[in-house]
Backbone as JSON, one array per atom type, in Angstrom:
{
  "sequence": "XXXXXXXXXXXXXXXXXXXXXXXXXXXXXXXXXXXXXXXXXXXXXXXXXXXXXXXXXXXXXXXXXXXXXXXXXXXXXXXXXXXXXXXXXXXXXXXXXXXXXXXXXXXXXXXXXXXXXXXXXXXXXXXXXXXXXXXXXXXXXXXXXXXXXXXXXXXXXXXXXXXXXXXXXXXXXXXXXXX",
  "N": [[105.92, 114.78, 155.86], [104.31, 111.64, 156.26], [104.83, 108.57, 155.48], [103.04, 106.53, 153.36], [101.96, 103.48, 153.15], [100.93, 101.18, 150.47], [98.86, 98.87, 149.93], [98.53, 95.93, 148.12], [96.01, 95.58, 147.19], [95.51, 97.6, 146.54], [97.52, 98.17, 144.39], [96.16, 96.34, 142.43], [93.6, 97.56, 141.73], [94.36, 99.69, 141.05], [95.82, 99.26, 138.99], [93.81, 97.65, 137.59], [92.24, 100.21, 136.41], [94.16, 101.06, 134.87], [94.42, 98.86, 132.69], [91.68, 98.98, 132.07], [91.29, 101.74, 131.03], [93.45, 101.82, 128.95], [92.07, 99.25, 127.32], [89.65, 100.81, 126.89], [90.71, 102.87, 125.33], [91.35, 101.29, 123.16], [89.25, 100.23, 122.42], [87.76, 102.99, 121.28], [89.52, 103.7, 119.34], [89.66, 100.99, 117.17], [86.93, 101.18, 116.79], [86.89, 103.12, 115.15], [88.5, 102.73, 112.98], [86.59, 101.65, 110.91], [84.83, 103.31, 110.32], [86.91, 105.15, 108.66], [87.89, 102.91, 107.12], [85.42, 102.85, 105.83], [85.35, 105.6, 104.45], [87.5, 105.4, 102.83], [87.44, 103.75, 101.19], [84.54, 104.76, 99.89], [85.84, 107.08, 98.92], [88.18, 106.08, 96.99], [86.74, 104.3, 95.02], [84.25, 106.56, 94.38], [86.91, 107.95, 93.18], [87.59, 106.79, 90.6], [85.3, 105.53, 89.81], [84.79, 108.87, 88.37], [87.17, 109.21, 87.24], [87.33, 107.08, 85.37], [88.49, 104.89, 85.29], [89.33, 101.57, 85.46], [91.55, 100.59, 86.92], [91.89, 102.04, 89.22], [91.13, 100.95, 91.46], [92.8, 98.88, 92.17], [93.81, 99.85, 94.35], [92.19, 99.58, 96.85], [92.27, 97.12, 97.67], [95.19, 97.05, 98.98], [94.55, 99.64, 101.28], [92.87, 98.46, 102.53], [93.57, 95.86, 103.83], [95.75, 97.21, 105.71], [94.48, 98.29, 107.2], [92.54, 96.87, 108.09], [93.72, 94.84, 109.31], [94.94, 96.24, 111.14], [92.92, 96.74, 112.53], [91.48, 94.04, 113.48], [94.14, 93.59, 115.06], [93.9, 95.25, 117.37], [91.22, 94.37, 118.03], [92.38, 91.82, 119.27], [93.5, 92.71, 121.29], [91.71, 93.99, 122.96], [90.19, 91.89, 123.68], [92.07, 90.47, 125.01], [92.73, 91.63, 127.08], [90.43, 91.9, 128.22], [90.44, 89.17, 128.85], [92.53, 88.79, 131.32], [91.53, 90.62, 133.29], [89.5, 89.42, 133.89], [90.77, 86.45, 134.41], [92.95, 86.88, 135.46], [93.52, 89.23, 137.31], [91.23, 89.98, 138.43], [90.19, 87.82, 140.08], [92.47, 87.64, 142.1], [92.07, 89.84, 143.41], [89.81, 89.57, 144.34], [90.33, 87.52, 145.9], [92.21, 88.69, 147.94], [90.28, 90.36, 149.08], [88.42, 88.51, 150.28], [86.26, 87.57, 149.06], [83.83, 86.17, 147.0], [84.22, 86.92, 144.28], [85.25, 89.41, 141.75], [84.35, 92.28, 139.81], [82.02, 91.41, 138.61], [80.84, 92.51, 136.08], [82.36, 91.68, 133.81], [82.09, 89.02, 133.55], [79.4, 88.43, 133.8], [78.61, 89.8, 131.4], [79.13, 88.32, 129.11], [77.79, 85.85, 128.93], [75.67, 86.5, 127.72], [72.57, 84.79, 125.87], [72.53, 85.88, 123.19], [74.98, 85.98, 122.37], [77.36, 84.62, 120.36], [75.5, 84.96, 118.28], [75.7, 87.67, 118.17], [78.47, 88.48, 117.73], [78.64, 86.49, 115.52], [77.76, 87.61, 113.23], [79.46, 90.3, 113.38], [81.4, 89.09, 112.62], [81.13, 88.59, 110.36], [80.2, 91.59, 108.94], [83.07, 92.57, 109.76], [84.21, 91.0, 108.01], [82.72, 91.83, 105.42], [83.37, 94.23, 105.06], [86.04, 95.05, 105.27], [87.17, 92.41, 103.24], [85.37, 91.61, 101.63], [84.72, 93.88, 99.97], [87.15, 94.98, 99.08], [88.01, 92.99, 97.98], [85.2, 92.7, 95.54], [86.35, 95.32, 94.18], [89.08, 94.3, 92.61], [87.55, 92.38, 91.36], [85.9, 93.91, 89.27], [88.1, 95.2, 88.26], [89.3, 93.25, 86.94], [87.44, 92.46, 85.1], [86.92, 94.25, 83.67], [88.27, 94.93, 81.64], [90.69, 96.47, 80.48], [93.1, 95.24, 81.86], [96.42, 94.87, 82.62], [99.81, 93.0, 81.86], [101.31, 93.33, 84.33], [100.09, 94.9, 85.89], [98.34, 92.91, 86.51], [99.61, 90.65, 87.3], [99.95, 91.99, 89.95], [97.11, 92.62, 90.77], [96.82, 90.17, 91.67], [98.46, 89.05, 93.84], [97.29, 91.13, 95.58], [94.89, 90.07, 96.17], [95.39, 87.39, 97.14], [96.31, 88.71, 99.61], [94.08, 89.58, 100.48], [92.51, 87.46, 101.26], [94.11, 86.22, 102.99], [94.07, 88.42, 105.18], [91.46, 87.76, 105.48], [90.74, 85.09, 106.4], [92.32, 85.22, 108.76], [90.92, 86.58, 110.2], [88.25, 84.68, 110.53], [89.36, 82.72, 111.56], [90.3, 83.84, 114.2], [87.96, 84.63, 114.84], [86.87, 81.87, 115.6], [86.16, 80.03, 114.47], [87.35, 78.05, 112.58], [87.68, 76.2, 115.19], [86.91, 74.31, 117.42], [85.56, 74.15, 119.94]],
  "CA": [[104.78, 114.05, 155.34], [104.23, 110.48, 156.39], [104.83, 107.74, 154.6], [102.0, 105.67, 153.1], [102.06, 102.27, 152.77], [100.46, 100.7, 149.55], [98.62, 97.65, 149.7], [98.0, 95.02, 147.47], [94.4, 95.83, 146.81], [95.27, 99.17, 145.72], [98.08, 98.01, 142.71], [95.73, 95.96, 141.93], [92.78, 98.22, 141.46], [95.18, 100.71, 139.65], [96.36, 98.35, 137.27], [92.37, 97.45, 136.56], [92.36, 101.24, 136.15], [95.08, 101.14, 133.66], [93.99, 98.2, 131.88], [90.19, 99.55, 131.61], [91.62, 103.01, 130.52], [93.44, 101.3, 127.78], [90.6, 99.12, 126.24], [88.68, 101.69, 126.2], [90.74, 103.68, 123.81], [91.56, 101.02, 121.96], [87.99, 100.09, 121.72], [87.64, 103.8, 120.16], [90.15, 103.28, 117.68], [89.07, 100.21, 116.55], [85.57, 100.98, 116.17], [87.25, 104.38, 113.99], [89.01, 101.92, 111.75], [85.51, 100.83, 110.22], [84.33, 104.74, 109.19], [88.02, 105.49, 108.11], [87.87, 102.33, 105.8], [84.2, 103.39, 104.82], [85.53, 106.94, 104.08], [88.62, 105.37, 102.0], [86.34, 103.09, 100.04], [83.96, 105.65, 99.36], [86.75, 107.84, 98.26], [88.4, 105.42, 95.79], [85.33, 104.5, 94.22], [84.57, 108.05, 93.33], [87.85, 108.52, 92.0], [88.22, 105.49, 89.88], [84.33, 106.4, 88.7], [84.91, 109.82, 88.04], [88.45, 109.02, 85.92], [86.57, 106.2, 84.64], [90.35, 104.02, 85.56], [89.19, 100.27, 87.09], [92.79, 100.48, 87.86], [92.29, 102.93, 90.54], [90.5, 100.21, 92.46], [93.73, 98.24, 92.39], [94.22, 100.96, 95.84], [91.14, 99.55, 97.71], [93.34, 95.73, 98.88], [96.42, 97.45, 99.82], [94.34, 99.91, 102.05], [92.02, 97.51, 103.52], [94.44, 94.89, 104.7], [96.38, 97.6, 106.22], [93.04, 99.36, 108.06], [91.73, 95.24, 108.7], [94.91, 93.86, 110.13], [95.15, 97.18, 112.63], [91.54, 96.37, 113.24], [91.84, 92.73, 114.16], [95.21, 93.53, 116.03], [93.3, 95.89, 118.54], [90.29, 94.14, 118.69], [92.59, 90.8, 120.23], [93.85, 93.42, 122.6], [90.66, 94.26, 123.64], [89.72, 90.45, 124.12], [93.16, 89.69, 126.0], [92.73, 92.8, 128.56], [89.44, 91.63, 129.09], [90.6, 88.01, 129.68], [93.16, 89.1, 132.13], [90.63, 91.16, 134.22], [88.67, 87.95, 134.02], [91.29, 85.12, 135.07], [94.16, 87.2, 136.73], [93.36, 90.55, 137.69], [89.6, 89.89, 139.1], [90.56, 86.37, 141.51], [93.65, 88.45, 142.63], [91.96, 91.04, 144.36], [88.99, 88.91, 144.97], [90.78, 86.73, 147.34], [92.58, 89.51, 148.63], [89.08, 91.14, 150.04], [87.69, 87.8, 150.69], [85.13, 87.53, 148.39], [84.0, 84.93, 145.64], [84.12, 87.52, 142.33], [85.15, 91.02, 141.64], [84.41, 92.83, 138.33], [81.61, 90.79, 137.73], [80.87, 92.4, 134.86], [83.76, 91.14, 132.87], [81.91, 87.95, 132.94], [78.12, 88.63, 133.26], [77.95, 90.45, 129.66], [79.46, 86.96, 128.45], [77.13, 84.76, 129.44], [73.87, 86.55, 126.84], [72.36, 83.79, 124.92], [72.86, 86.21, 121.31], [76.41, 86.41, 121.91], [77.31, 83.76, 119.61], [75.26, 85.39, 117.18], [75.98, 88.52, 117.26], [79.78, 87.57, 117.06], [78.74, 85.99, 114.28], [77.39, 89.02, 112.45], [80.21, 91.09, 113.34], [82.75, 88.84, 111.53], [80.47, 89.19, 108.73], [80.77, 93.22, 109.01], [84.21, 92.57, 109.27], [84.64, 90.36, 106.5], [82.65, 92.37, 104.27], [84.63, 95.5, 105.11], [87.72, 94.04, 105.02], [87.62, 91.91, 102.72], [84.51, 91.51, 100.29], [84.62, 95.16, 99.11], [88.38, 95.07, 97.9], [87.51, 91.88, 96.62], [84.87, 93.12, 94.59], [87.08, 96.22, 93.23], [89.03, 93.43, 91.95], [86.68, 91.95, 90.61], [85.62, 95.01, 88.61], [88.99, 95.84, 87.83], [89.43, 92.18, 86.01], [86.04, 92.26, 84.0], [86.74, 96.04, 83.19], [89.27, 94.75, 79.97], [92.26, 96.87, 80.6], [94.19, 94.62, 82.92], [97.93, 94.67, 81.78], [100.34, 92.03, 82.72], [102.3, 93.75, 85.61], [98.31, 94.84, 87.1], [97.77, 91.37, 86.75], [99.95, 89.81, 89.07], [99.61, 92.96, 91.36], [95.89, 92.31, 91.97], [96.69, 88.33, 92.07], [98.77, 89.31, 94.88], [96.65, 91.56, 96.7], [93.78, 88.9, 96.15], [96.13, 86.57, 98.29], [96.59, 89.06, 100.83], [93.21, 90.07, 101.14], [92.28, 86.25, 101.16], [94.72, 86.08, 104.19], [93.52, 88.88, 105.85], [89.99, 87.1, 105.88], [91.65, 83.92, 106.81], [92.89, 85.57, 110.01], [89.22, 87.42, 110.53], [87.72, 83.77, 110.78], [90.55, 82.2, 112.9], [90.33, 84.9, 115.89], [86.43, 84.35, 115.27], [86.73, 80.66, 115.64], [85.64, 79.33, 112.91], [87.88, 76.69, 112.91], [87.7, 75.49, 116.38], [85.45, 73.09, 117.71], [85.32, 75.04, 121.17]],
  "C": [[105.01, 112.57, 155.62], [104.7, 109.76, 155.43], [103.59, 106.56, 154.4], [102.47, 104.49, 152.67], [100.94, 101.59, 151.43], [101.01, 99.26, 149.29], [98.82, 97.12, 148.31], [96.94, 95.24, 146.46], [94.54, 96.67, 146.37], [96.41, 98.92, 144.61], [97.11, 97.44, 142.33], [94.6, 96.64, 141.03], [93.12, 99.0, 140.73], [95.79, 100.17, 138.54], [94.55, 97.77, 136.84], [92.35, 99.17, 136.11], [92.43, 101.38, 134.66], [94.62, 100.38, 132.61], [92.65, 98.83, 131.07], [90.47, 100.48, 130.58], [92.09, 102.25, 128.55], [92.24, 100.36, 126.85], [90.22, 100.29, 126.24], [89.01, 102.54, 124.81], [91.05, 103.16, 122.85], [90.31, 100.46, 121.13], [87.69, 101.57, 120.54], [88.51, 103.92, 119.04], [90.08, 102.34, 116.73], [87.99, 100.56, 115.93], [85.5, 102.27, 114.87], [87.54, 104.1, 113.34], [88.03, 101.64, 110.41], [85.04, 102.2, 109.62], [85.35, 104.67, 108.79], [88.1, 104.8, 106.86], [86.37, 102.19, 104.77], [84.54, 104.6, 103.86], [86.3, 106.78, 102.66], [88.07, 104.8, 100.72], [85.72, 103.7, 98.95], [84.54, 106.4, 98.18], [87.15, 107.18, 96.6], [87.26, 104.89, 94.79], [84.89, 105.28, 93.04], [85.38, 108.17, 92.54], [87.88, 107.62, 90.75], [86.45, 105.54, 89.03], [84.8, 107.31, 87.59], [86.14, 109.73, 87.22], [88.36, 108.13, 84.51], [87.59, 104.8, 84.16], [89.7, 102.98, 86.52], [90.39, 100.27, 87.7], [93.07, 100.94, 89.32], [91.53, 101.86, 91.72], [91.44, 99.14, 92.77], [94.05, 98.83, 94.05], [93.3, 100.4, 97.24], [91.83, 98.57, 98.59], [94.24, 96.49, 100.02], [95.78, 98.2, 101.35], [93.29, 99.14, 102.86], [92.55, 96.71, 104.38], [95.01, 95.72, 105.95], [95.57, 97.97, 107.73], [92.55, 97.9, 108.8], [92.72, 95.2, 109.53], [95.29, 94.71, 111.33], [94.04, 96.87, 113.49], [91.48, 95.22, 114.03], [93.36, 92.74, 115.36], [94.52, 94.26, 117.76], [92.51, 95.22, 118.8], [90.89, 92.46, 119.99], [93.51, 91.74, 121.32], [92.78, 93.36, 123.59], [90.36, 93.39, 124.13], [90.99, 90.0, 125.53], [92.93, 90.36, 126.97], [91.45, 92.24, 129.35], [89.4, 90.11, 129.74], [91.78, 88.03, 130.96], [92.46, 89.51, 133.07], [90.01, 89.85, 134.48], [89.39, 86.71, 134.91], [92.34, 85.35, 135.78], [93.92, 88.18, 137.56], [92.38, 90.46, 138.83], [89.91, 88.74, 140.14], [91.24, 86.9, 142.21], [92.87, 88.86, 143.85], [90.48, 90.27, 145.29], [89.45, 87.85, 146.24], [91.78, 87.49, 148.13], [91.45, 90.01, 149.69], [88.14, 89.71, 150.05], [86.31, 87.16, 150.37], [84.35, 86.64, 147.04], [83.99, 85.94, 144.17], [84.77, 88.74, 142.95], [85.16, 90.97, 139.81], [83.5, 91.77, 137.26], [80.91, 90.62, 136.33], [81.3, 92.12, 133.65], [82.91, 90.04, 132.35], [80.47, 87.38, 132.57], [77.87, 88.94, 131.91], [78.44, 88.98, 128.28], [78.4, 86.21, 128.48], [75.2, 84.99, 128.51], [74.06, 85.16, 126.03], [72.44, 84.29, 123.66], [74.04, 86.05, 121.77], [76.99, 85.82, 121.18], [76.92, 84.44, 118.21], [75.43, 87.05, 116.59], [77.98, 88.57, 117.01], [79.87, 87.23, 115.44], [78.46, 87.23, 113.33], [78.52, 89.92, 112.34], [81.25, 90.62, 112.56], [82.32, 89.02, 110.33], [80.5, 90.56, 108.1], [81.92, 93.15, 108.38], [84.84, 92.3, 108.09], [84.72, 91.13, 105.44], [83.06, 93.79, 104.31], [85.76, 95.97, 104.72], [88.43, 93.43, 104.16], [87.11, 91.54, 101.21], [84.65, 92.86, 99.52], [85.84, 95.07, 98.53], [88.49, 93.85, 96.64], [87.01, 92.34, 95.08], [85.74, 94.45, 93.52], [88.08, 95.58, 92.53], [88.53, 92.85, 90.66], [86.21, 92.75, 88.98], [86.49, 95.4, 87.84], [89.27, 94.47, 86.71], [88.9, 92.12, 85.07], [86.03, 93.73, 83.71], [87.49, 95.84, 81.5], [90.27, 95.68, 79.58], [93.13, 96.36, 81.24], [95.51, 94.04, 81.79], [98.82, 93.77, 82.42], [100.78, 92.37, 84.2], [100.9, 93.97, 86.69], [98.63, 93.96, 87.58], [98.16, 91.13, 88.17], [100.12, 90.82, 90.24], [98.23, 92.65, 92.05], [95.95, 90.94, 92.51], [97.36, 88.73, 93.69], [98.28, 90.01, 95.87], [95.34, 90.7, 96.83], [94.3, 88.2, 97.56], [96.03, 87.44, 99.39], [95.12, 89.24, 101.33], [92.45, 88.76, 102.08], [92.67, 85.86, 102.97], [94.14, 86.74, 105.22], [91.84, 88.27, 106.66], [90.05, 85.61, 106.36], [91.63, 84.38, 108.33], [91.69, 86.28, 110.72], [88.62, 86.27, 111.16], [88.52, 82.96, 111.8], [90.22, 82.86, 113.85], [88.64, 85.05, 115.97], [85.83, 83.0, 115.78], [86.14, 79.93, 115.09], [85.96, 78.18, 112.73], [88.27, 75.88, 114.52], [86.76, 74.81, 116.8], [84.71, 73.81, 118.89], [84.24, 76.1, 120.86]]
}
């Protein structure tokens, strides 16, 4: 059997492959994060109804942060893979085959005039996913009139974290950047 020689143009194209392949599934696990922490929500809720225990809503922080912070970790995957295709991957091969672009969809679907806004909406999703719902069980669990000292500073502390978590939601949304 011969031996084949392998260009340039063809790692390249198999590493967009690879890359693509991955977003994609981490796009589906991300976007599974958001029923999973609907499902968990839901769940605790019920139970903490049905026992008629605000305490049990002490459960909602811990699993939110955990379900957010996987969420936000994939979704700056998803952003970095696609800025790689964009500023290394895509010029690469493009000046390999001589051509001013490749993969110009990477940078066409950028360029809508909502994107901005719906961005904006989605951190709001996020937020209130993430961060307003454990909040409020909190909330609930404070103004319920069983909170015992040791609770206490358990929800103060998942307050903080959730706080953080939504902290780090608005940062990777740019919130604070001028850009």
């Amino acid at each position: 059997m011969p031996e084949q020689d392998v260009t340039t143009g063809q790692l390249l194209l198999a590493e967009y492959a690879s890359v693509k392949d991955e977003q994609k599934a981490r796009i589906g696990f991300r976007d599974n994060l958001l029923y999973v922490t609907l499902a968990v929500v839901a769940a605790v809720i019920a139970a903490a109804a049905q026992a008629k225990q605000a305490s049990m809503l002490l459960a909602l922080p811990p699993v939110c942060v955990v379900l957010g912070w996987t969420y936000l970790v994939n979704d700056e995957k998803i952003s970095a893979i696609g800025a790689y295709v964009r500023g290394e991957l895509g010029p690469r091969l493009a000046q390999l085959a001589g051509t001013e672009g490749a993969f110009g969809w990477e940078t066409v679907h950028r360029g809508d005039s909502r994107r901005a806004s719906r961005k904006a909406i989605q951190c709001g999703i996020d937020l209130l996913a993430f961060c307003v719902v454990p909040l409020a069980g909190l909330v609930v669990y404070w103004a319920g009139g069983q909170v015992t000292g040791g609770l206490l500073a358990v929800s103060v502390m998942e307050a903080l974290a959730v706080a953080g978590l939504g902290a780090q939601f608005l940062v990777y949304a740019g919130v604070f950047t001028s850009a």
